[in-house]
């Protein structure tokens, strides 16, 4: 069903990740997708005068869904990379992120990425963390899951030694679900920026960029940011 606050205008399909807190996740009570990205894309739709029909899926499904033009828009904490830009168009960047490691709270062995040789490191399939690990840590054993929660659960159960993933998601998980059980270690490993994704050649890119800029200028972006990342 249509999922925007405004009436009228075209309805565009929006592909999102089914679980990437606090950017997008299912509110079990309302049955609706919520989070920073969800508020942002609904505000952009209101501003630009279109409606959105949100469909959630595994992250790698969002990437392939853009490449095959199956959906009009993708918003999923998706990092803008040169590799993806060959097959996907992106909006202007809307969020600064990066990658970080998490380990069990009592782990004294892994203090940074320098300690990953011979270790089992879990992350999520098709993400920039998977690419980073394969490019920079050939001595680590990389284990990938379609959903990141499985990776965190393996870490909590001691089946893997570390998880590498996006800073805002790791911090959120470490401070909430896994409070006292997991901790982050080392520096932010790779600066990244998230962009809204489109099939290559989409005519929506300019309208979305314009609406995004309006929301930044009029303070609505800050309100949404504050709601999900404020104290
Ligand atoms: N930012 C990461 C990427 O683009 C992960 C995104 C996600 O899992 N939703 O690869």
PDB file of N, CA and C in Angstrom, residues 130-201:
ATOM      1  N   UNK A 130      32.313  -6.467   4.005  1.00  0.00           N
ATOM      2  CA  UNK A 130      32.788  -7.703   3.378  1.00  0.00           C
ATOM      3  C   UNK A 130      33.943  -7.367   2.418  1.00  0.00           C
ATOM      4  N   UNK A 131      33.756  -6.353   1.612  1.00  0.00           N
ATOM      5  CA  UNK A 131      34.809  -5.945   0.660  1.00  0.00           C
ATOM      6  C   UNK A 131      36.069  -5.506   1.407  1.00  0.00           C
ATOM      7  N   UNK A 132      35.871  -4.716   2.465  1.00  0.00           N
ATOM      8  CA  UNK A 132      37.022  -4.215   3.235  1.00  0.00           C
ATOM      9  C   UNK A 132      37.819  -5.371   3.826  1.00  0.00           C
ATOM     10  N   UNK A 133      37.121  -6.337   4.403  1.00  0.00           N
ATOM     11  CA  UNK A 133      37.809  -7.476   5.023  1.00  0.00           C
ATOM     12  C   UNK A 133      38.568  -8.287   3.971  1.00  0.00           C
ATOM     13  N   UNK A 134      37.935  -8.540   2.847  1.00  0.00           N
ATOM     14  CA  UNK A 134      38.589  -9.346   1.814  1.00  0.00           C
ATOM     15  C   UNK A 134      39.797  -8.626   1.231  1.00  0.00           C
ATOM     16  N   UNK A 135      39.692  -7.298   1.090  1.00  0.00           N
ATOM     17  CA  UNK A 135      40.809  -6.521   0.518  1.00  0.00           C
ATOM     18  C   UNK A 135      41.958  -6.336   1.510  1.00  0.00           C
ATOM     19  N   UNK A 136      41.636  -6.144   2.795  1.00  0.00           N
ATOM     20  CA  UNK A 136      42.659  -5.737   3.762  1.00  0.00           C
ATOM     21  C   UNK A 136      43.072  -6.816   4.754  1.00  0.00           C
ATOM     22  N   UNK A 137      42.257  -7.862   4.874  1.00  0.00           N
ATOM     23  CA  UNK A 137      42.559  -8.887   5.878  1.00  0.00           C
ATOM     24  C   UNK A 137      42.456 -10.303   5.313  1.00  0.00           C
ATOM     25  N   UNK A 138      43.314 -10.602   4.314  1.00  0.00           N
ATOM     26  CA  UNK A 138      43.296 -11.955   3.733  1.00  0.00           C
ATOM     27  C   UNK A 138      43.650 -13.033   4.750  1.00  0.00           C
ATOM     28  N   UNK A 139      44.290 -12.664   5.877  1.00  0.00           N
ATOM     29  CA  UNK A 139      44.669 -13.637   6.906  1.00  0.00           C
ATOM     30  C   UNK A 139      43.546 -13.927   7.901  1.00  0.00           C
ATOM     31  N   UNK A 140      42.468 -13.152   7.818  1.00  0.00           N
ATOM     32  CA  UNK A 140      41.332 -13.414   8.711  1.00  0.00           C
ATOM     33  C   UNK A 140      40.366 -14.369   8.015  1.00  0.00           C
ATOM     34  N   UNK A 141      39.590 -15.103   8.812  1.00  0.00           N
ATOM     35  CA  UNK A 141      38.559 -15.964   8.227  1.00  0.00           C
ATOM     36  C   UNK A 141      37.233 -15.198   8.252  1.00  0.00           C
ATOM     37  N   UNK A 142      36.775 -14.797   7.073  1.00  0.00           N
ATOM     38  CA  UNK A 142      35.583 -13.946   7.001  1.00  0.00           C
ATOM     39  C   UNK A 142      34.340 -14.820   6.862  1.00  0.00           C
ATOM     40  N   UNK A 143      33.369 -14.590   7.748  1.00  0.00           N
ATOM     41  CA  UNK A 143      32.112 -15.334   7.739  1.00  0.00           C
ATOM     42  C   UNK A 143      31.002 -14.335   7.432  1.00  0.00           C
ATOM     43  N   UNK A 144      30.182 -14.586   6.402  1.00  0.00           N
ATOM     44  CA  UNK A 144      29.136 -13.609   6.070  1.00  0.00           C
ATOM     45  C   UNK A 144      27.742 -14.182   6.279  1.00  0.00           C
ATOM     46  N   UNK A 145      26.839 -13.286   6.673  1.00  0.00           N
ATOM     47  CA  UNK A 145      25.434 -13.632   6.885  1.00  0.00           C
ATOM     48  C   UNK A 145      24.565 -12.647   6.098  1.00  0.00           C
ATOM     49  N   UNK A 146      23.400 -13.090   5.611  1.00  0.00           N
ATOM     50  CA  UNK A 146      22.502 -12.146   4.925  1.00  0.00           C
ATOM     51  C   UNK A 146      21.970 -11.059   5.861  1.00  0.00           C
ATOM     52  N   UNK A 147      21.820 -11.376   7.149  1.00  0.00           N
ATOM     53  CA  UNK A 147      21.366 -10.380   8.131  1.00  0.00           C
ATOM     54  C   UNK A 147      22.442 -10.175   9.171  1.00  0.00           C
ATOM     55  N   UNK A 148      22.598  -8.932   9.655  1.00  0.00           N
ATOM     56  CA  UNK A 148      23.697  -8.654  10.588  1.00  0.00           C
ATOM     57  C   UNK A 148      23.410  -9.201  11.983  1.00  0.00           C
ATOM     58  N   UNK A 149      22.135  -9.350  12.343  1.00  0.00           N
ATOM     59  CA  UNK A 149      21.819  -9.831  13.695  1.00  0.00           C
ATOM     60  C   UNK A 149      22.402 -11.234  13.922  1.00  0.00           C
ATOM     61  N   UNK A 150      22.393 -12.058  12.870  1.00  0.00           N
ATOM     62  CA  UNK A 150      23.001 -13.396  12.985  1.00  0.00           C
ATOM     63  C   UNK A 150      24.494 -13.274  13.306  1.00  0.00           C
ATOM     64  N   UNK A 151      25.156 -12.294  12.716  1.00  0.00           N
ATOM     65  CA  UNK A 151      26.589 -12.094  12.970  1.00  0.00           C
ATOM     66  C   UNK A 151      26.813 -11.691  14.431  1.00  0.00           C
ATOM     67  N   UNK A 152      25.999 -10.754  14.929  1.00  0.00           N
ATOM     68  CA  UNK A 152      26.135 -10.340  16.324  1.00  0.00           C
ATOM     69  C   UNK A 152      25.852 -11.511  17.265  1.00  0.00           C
ATOM     70  N   UNK A 153      24.854 -12.327  16.915  1.00  0.00           N
ATOM     71  CA  UNK A 153      24.526 -13.444  17.797  1.00  0.00           C
ATOM     72  C   UNK A 153      25.648 -14.477  17.825  1.00  0.00           C
ATOM     73  N   UNK A 154      26.296 -14.686  16.681  1.00  0.00           N
ATOM     74  CA  UNK A 154      27.445 -15.589  16.656  1.00  0.00           C
ATOM     75  C   UNK A 154      28.588 -15.043  17.504  1.00  0.00           C
ATOM     76  N   UNK A 155      28.750 -13.737  17.496  1.00  0.00           N
ATOM     77  CA  UNK A 155      29.791 -13.116  18.317  1.00  0.00           C
ATOM     78  C   UNK A 155      29.456 -13.279  19.804  1.00  0.00           C
ATOM     79  N   UNK A 156      28.216 -13.031  20.163  1.00  0.00           N
ATOM     80  CA  UNK A 156      27.820 -13.173  21.571  1.00  0.00           C
ATOM     81  C   UNK A 156      27.963 -14.620  22.038  1.00  0.00           C
ATOM     82  N   UNK A 157      27.728 -15.562  21.116  1.00  0.00           N
ATOM     83  CA  UNK A 157      27.837 -16.988  21.468  1.00  0.00           C
ATOM     84  C   UNK A 157      29.278 -17.487  21.390  1.00  0.00           C
ATOM     85  N   UNK A 158      30.201 -16.644  20.919  1.00  0.00           N
ATOM     86  CA  UNK A 158      31.602 -17.035  20.857  1.00  0.00           C
ATOM     87  C   UNK A 158      31.964 -17.889  19.645  1.00  0.00           C
ATOM     88  N   UNK A 159      31.075 -17.973  18.675  1.00  0.00           N
ATOM     89  CA  UNK A 159      31.388 -18.752  17.467  1.00  0.00           C
ATOM     90  C   UNK A 159      32.282 -17.976  16.505  1.00  0.00           C
ATOM     91  N   UNK A 160      32.297 -16.653  16.608  1.00  0.00           N
ATOM     92  CA  UNK A 160      33.262 -15.830  15.856  1.00  0.00           C
ATOM     93  C   UNK A 160      33.956 -14.907  16.856  1.00  0.00           C
ATOM     94  N   UNK A 161      35.107 -14.340  16.444  1.00  0.00           N
ATOM     95  CA  UNK A 161      35.915 -13.504  17.349  1.00  0.00           C
ATOM     96  C   UNK A 161      35.556 -12.025  17.281  1.00  0.00           C
ATOM     97  N   UNK A 162      35.037 -11.593  16.136  1.00  0.00           N
ATOM     98  CA  UNK A 162      34.743 -10.162  15.967  1.00  0.00           C
ATOM     99  C   UNK A 162      33.673  -9.986  14.895  1.00  0.00           C
ATOM    100  N   UNK A 163      33.046  -8.821  14.913  1.00  0.00           N
ATOM    101  CA  UNK A 163      32.144  -8.408  13.835  1.00  0.00           C
ATOM    102  C   UNK A 163      32.671  -7.083  13.306  1.00  0.00           C
ATOM    103  N   UNK A 164      32.699  -6.923  11.997  1.00  0.00           N
ATOM    104  CA  UNK A 164      32.993  -5.610  11.400  1.00  0.00           C
ATOM    105  C   UNK A 164      31.766  -5.145  10.641  1.00  0.00           C
ATOM    106  N   UNK A 165      31.390  -3.884  10.895  1.00  0.00           N
ATOM    107  CA  UNK A 165      30.175  -3.372  10.238  1.00  0.00           C
ATOM    108  C   UNK A 165      30.096  -1.861  10.421  1.00  0.00           C
ATOM    109  N   UNK A 166      29.012  -1.278   9.906  1.00  0.00           N
ATOM    110  CA  UNK A 166      28.825   0.178   9.934  1.00  0.00           C
ATOM    111  C   UNK A 166      28.769   0.720  11.366  1.00  0.00           C
ATOM    112  N   UNK A 167      29.528   1.784  11.621  1.00  0.00           N
ATOM    113  CA  UNK A 167      29.616   2.383  12.969  1.00  0.00           C
ATOM    114  C   UNK A 167      28.247   2.639  13.617  1.00  0.00           C
ATOM    115  N   UNK A 168      27.320   3.318  12.944  1.00  0.00           N
ATOM    116  CA  UNK A 168      26.078   3.644  13.671  1.00  0.00           C
ATOM    117  C   UNK A 168      25.299   2.401  14.084  1.00  0.00           C
ATOM    118  N   UNK A 169      25.318   1.349  13.260  1.00  0.00           N
ATOM    119  CA  UNK A 169      24.597   0.121  13.603  1.00  0.00           C
ATOM    120  C   UNK A 169      25.300  -0.632  14.719  1.00  0.00           C
ATOM    121  N   UNK A 170      26.635  -0.720  14.660  1.00  0.00           N
ATOM    122  CA  UNK A 170      27.394  -1.411  15.707  1.00  0.00           C
ATOM    123  C   UNK A 170      27.185  -0.700  17.041  1.00  0.00           C
ATOM    124  N   UNK A 171      27.304   0.632  17.027  1.00  0.00           N
ATOM    125  CA  UNK A 171      27.141   1.380  18.283  1.00  0.00           C
ATOM    126  C   UNK A 171      25.752   1.182  18.864  1.00  0.00           C
ATOM    127  N   UNK A 172      24.760   1.228  17.988  1.00  0.00           N
ATOM    128  CA  UNK A 172      23.380   1.063  18.451  1.00  0.00           C
ATOM    129  C   UNK A 172      23.197  -0.320  19.088  1.00  0.00           C
ATOM    130  N   UNK A 173      23.711  -1.337  18.418  1.00  0.00           N
ATOM    131  CA  UNK A 173      23.556  -2.702  18.927  1.00  0.00           C
ATOM    132  C   UNK A 173      24.304  -2.885  20.248  1.00  0.00           C
ATOM    133  N   UNK A 174      25.549  -2.380  20.293  1.00  0.00           N
ATOM    134  CA  UNK A 174      26.390  -2.510  21.489  1.00  0.00           C
ATOM    135  C   UNK A 174      25.763  -1.763  22.680  1.00  0.00           C
ATOM    136  N   UNK A 175      25.102  -0.652  22.410  1.00  0.00           N
ATOM    137  CA  UNK A 175      24.515   0.143  23.494  1.00  0.00           C
ATOM    138  C   UNK A 175      23.104  -0.285  23.878  1.00  0.00           C
ATOM    139  N   UNK A 176      22.491  -1.139  23.072  1.00  0.00           N
ATOM    140  CA  UNK A 176      21.118  -1.546  23.369  1.00  0.00           C
ATOM    141  C   UNK A 176      21.017  -3.058  23.568  1.00  0.00           C
ATOM    142  N   UNK A 177      20.782  -3.811  22.495  1.00  0.00           N
ATOM    143  CA  UNK A 177      20.570  -5.265  22.599  1.00  0.00           C
ATOM    144  C   UNK A 177      21.707  -5.981  23.316  1.00  0.00           C
ATOM    145  N   UNK A 178      22.955  -5.554  23.040  1.00  0.00           N
ATOM    146  CA  UNK A 178      24.110  -6.297  23.573  1.00  0.00           C
ATOM    147  C   UNK A 178      24.830  -5.523  24.667  1.00  0.00           C
ATOM    148  N   UNK A 179      24.096  -4.669  25.362  1.00  0.00           N
ATOM    149  CA  UNK A 179      24.716  -3.834  26.388  1.00  0.00           C
ATOM    150  C   UNK A 179      25.435  -4.691  27.429  1.00  0.00           C
ATOM    151  N   UNK A 180      26.713  -4.355  27.683  1.00  0.00           N
ATOM    152  CA  UNK A 180      27.500  -5.094  28.665  1.00  0.00           C
ATOM    153  C   UNK A 180      28.123  -6.365  28.111  1.00  0.00           C
ATOM    154  N   UNK A 181      27.658  -6.823  26.959  1.00  0.00           N
ATOM    155  CA  UNK A 181      28.170  -8.080  26.397  1.00  0.00           C
ATOM    156  C   UNK A 181      29.181  -7.857  25.283  1.00  0.00           C
ATOM    157  N   UNK A 182      28.986  -6.790  24.516  1.00  0.00           N
ATOM    158  CA  UNK A 182      29.897  -6.500  23.410  1.00  0.00           C
ATOM    159  C   UNK A 182      30.450  -5.085  23.574  1.00  0.00           C
ATOM    160  N   UNK A 183      31.607  -4.839  22.931  1.00  0.00           N
ATOM    161  CA  UNK A 183      32.188  -3.488  22.939  1.00  0.00           C
ATOM    162  C   UNK A 183      32.817  -3.228  21.567  1.00  0.00           C
ATOM    163  N   UNK A 184      32.980  -1.968  21.225  1.00  0.00           N
ATOM    164  CA  UNK A 184      33.698  -1.630  20.002  1.00  0.00           C
ATOM    165  C   UNK A 184      35.175  -1.497  20.337  1.00  0.00           C
ATOM    166  N   UNK A 185      36.043  -1.804  19.357  1.00  0.00           N
ATOM    167  CA  UNK A 185      37.490  -1.622  19.547  1.00  0.00           C
ATOM    168  C   UNK A 185      38.096  -0.955  18.308  1.00  0.00           C
ATOM    169  N   UNK A 186      39.180  -0.215  18.540  1.00  0.00           N
ATOM    170  CA  UNK A 186      39.929   0.391  17.438  1.00  0.00           C
ATOM    171  C   UNK A 186      39.246   1.620  16.868  1.00  0.00           C
ATOM    172  N   UNK A 187      39.860   2.132  15.816  1.00  0.00           N
ATOM    173  CA  UNK A 187      39.378   3.356  15.180  1.00  0.00           C
ATOM    174  C   UNK A 187      38.292   3.049  14.157  1.00  0.00           C
ATOM    175  N   UNK A 188      37.640   4.104  13.692  1.00  0.00           N
ATOM    176  CA  UNK A 188      36.773   3.977  12.527  1.00  0.00           C
ATOM    177  C   UNK A 188      37.684   3.651  11.347  1.00  0.00           C
ATOM    178  N   UNK A 189      37.365   2.576  10.627  1.00  0.00           N
ATOM    179  CA  UNK A 189      38.314   2.002   9.672  1.00  0.00           C
ATOM    180  C   UNK A 189      38.248   2.602   8.282  1.00  0.00           C
ATOM    181  N   UNK A 190      37.120   3.090   7.904  1.00  0.00           N
ATOM    182  CA  UNK A 190      36.978   3.593   6.544  1.00  0.00           C
ATOM    183  C   UNK A 190      35.852   4.612   6.552  1.00  0.00           C
ATOM    184  N   UNK A 191      36.152   5.841   6.199  1.00  0.00           N
ATOM    185  CA  UNK A 191      35.094   6.847   6.125  1.00  0.00           C
ATOM    186  C   UNK A 191      34.151   6.503   4.984  1.00  0.00           C
ATOM    187  N   UNK A 192      32.861   6.602   5.232  1.00  0.00           N
ATOM    188  CA  UNK A 192      31.881   6.294   4.192  1.00  0.00           C
ATOM    189  C   UNK A 192      30.763   7.323   4.233  1.00  0.00           C
ATOM    190  N   UNK A 193      30.062   7.455   3.123  1.00  0.00           N
ATOM    191  CA  UNK A 193      28.879   8.312   3.089  1.00  0.00           C
ATOM    192  C   UNK A 193      27.725   7.523   2.486  1.00  0.00           C
ATOM    193  N   UNK A 194      26.557   7.668   3.090  1.00  0.00           N
ATOM    194  CA  UNK A 194      25.371   7.003   2.557  1.00  0.00           C
ATOM    195  C   UNK A 194      24.699   7.892   1.518  1.00  0.00           C
ATOM    196  N   UNK A 195      24.172   7.247   0.479  1.00  0.00           N
ATOM    197  CA  UNK A 195      23.403   7.959  -0.536  1.00  0.00           C
ATOM    198  C   UNK A 195      22.118   7.202  -0.833  1.00  0.00           C
ATOM    199  N   UNK A 196      21.116   7.925  -1.300  1.00  0.00           N
ATOM    200  CA  UNK A 196      19.885   7.289  -1.777  1.00  0.00           C
ATOM    201  C   UNK A 196      20.194   6.754  -3.175  1.00  0.00           C
ATOM    202  N   UNK A 197      19.730   5.533  -3.448  1.00  0.00           N
ATOM    203  CA  UNK A 197      20.102   4.855  -4.701  1.00  0.00           C
ATOM    204  C   UNK A 197      18.962   4.885  -5.718  1.00  0.00           C
ATOM    205  N   UNK A 198      19.361   4.857  -6.987  1.00  0.00           N
ATOM    206  CA  UNK A 198      18.397   4.851  -8.103  1.00  0.00           C
ATOM    207  C   UNK A 198      18.937   3.950  -9.209  1.00  0.00           C
ATOM    208  N   UNK A 199      18.040   3.401 -10.005  1.00  0.00           N
ATOM    209  CA  UNK A 199      18.525   2.725 -11.210  1.00  0.00           C
ATOM    210  C   UNK A 199      19.306   3.731 -12.063  1.00  0.00           C
ATOM    211  N   UNK A 200      20.321   3.243 -12.758  1.00  0.00           N
ATOM    212  CA  UNK A 200      21.165   4.106 -13.588  1.00  0.00           C
ATOM    213  C   UNK A 200      20.304   4.911 -14.561  1.00  0.00           C
ATOM    214  N   UNK A 201      20.542   6.226 -14.601  1.00  0.00           N
ATOM    215  CA  UNK A 201      19.823   7.074 -15.552  1.00  0.00           C
ATOM    216  C   UNK A 201      18.466   7.561 -15.055  1.00  0.00           C
TER     217      UNK A 201
END
